[in-house]
Short mmCIF file of N, CA and C in Angstrom, two decimals:
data_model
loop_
_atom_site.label_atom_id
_atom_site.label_comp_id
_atom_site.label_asym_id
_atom_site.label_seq_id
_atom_site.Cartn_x
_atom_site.Cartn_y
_atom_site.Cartn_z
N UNK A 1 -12.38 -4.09 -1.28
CA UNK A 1 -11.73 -3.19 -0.33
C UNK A 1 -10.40 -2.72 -0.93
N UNK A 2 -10.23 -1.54 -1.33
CA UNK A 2 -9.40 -1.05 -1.42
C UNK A 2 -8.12 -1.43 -1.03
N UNK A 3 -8.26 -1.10 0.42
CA UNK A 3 -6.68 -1.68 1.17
C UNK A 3 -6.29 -2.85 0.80
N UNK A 4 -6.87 -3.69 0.91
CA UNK A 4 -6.39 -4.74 0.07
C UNK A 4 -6.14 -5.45 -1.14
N UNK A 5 -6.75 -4.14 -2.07
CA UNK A 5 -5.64 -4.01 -2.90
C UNK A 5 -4.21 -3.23 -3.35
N UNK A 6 -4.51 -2.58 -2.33
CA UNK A 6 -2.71 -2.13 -2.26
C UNK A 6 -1.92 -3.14 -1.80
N UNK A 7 -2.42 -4.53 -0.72
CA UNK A 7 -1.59 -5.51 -0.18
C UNK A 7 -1.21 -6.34 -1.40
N UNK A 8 -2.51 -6.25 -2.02
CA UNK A 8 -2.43 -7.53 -3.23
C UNK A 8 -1.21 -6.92 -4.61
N UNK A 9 -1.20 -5.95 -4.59
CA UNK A 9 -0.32 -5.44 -5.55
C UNK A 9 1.00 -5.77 -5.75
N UNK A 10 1.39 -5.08 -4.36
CA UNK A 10 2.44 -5.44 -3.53
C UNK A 10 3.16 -7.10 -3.68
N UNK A 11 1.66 -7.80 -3.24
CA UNK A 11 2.14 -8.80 -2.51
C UNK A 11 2.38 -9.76 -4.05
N UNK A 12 1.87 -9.39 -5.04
CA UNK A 12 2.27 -10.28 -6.79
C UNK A 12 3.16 -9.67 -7.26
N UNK A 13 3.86 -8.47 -6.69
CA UNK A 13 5.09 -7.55 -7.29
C UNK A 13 6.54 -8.16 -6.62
N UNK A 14 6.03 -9.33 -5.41
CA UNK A 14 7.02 -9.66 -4.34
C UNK A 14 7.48 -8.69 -3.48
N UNK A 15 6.70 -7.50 -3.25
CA UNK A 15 7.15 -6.54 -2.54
C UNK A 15 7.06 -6.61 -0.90
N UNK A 16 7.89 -7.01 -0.03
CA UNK A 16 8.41 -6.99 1.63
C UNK A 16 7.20 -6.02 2.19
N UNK A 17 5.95 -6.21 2.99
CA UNK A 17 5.59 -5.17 3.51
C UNK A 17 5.36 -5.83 5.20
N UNK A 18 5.78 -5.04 6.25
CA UNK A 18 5.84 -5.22 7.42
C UNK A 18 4.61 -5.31 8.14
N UNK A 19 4.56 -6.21 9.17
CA UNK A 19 3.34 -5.74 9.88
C UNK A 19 2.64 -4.51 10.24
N UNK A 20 3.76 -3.88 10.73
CA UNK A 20 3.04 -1.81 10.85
C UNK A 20 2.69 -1.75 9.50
N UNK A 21 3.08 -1.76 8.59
CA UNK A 21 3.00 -0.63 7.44
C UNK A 21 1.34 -1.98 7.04
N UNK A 22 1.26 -2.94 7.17
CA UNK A 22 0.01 -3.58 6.75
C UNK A 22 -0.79 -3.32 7.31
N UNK A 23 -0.78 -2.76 8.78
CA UNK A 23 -1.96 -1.98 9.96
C UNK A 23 -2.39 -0.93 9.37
N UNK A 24 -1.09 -0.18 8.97
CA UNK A 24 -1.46 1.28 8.27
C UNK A 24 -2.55 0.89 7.42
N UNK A 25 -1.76 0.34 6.44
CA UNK A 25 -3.00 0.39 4.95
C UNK A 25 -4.04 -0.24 5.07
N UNK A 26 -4.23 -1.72 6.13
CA UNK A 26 -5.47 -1.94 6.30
C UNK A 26 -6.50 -0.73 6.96
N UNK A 27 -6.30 0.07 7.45
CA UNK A 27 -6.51 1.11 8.81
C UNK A 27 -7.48 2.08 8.46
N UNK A 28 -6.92 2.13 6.89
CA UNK A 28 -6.54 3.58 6.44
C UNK A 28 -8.25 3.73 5.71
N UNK A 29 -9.16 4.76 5.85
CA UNK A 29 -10.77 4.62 5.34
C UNK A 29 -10.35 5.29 4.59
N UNK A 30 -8.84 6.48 3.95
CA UNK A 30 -9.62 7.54 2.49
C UNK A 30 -9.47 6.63 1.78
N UNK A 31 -10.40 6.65 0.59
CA UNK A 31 -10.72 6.30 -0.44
C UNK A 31 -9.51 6.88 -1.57
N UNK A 32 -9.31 8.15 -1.37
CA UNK A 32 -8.43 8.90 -1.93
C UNK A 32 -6.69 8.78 -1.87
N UNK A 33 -6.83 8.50 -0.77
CA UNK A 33 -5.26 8.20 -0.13
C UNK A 33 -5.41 6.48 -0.81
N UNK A 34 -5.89 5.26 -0.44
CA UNK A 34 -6.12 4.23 -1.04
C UNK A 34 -5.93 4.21 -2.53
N UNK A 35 -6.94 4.85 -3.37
CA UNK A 35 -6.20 5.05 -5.26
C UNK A 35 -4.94 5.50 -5.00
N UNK A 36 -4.45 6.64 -4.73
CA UNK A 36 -2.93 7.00 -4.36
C UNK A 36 -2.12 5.62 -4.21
N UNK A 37 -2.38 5.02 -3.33
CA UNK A 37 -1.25 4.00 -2.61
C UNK A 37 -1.21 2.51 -3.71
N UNK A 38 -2.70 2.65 -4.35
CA UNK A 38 -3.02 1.30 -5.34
C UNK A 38 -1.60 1.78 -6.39
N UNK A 39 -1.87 2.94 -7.12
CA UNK A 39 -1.06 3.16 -8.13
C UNK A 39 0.69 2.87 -8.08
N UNK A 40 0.84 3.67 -6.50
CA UNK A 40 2.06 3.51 -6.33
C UNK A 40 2.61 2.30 -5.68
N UNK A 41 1.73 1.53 -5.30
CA UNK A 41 2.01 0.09 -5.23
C UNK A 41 2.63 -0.44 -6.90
N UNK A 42 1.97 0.05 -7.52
CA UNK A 42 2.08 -0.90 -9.39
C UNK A 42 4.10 -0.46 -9.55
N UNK A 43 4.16 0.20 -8.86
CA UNK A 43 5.73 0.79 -9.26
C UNK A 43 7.09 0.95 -8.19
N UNK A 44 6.32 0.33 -6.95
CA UNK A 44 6.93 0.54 -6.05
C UNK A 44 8.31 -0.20 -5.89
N UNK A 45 9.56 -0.26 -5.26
CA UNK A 45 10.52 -1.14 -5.10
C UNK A 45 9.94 -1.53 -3.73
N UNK A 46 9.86 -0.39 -2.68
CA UNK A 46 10.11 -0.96 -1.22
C UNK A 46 8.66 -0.48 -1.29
N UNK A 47 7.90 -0.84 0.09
CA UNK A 47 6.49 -0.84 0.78
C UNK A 47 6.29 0.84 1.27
N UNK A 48 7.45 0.90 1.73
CA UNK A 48 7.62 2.66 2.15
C UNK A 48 7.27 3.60 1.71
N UNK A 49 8.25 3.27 0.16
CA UNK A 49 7.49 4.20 -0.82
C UNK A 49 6.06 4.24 -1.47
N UNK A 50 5.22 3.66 -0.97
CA UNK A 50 4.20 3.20 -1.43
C UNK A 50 3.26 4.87 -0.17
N UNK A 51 3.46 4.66 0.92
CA UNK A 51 2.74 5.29 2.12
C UNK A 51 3.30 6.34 2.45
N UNK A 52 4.30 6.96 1.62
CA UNK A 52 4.95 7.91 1.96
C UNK A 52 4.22 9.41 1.77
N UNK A 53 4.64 10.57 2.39
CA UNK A 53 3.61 11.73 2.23
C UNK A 53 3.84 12.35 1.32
#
């Protein structure tokens, strides 16, 4: 599952992600938006920037 690898990215980068923003990305079915969020998980500082538009 995708979404959870944007958590997992995150979550070995030590990156803070909130309960909302973990609803979001679990939530979330594109496939497309998901690669998006994987990548920018690999570089992210904060969780925000990860889901941002």
């Amino acid at each position: 599952m995708k979404a959870l690898a944007v958590l997992t990215v995150l979550s070995a980068r030590n990156v803070r992600v909130s309960n909302a923003l973990r609803a979001r990305i679990l939530s979330c079915l594109d496939l497309a938006v998901l690669d998006c969020w994987i990548h920018r998980a690999a570089t992210a500082s904060d969780a925000d920037d990860v889901v941002h538009d």
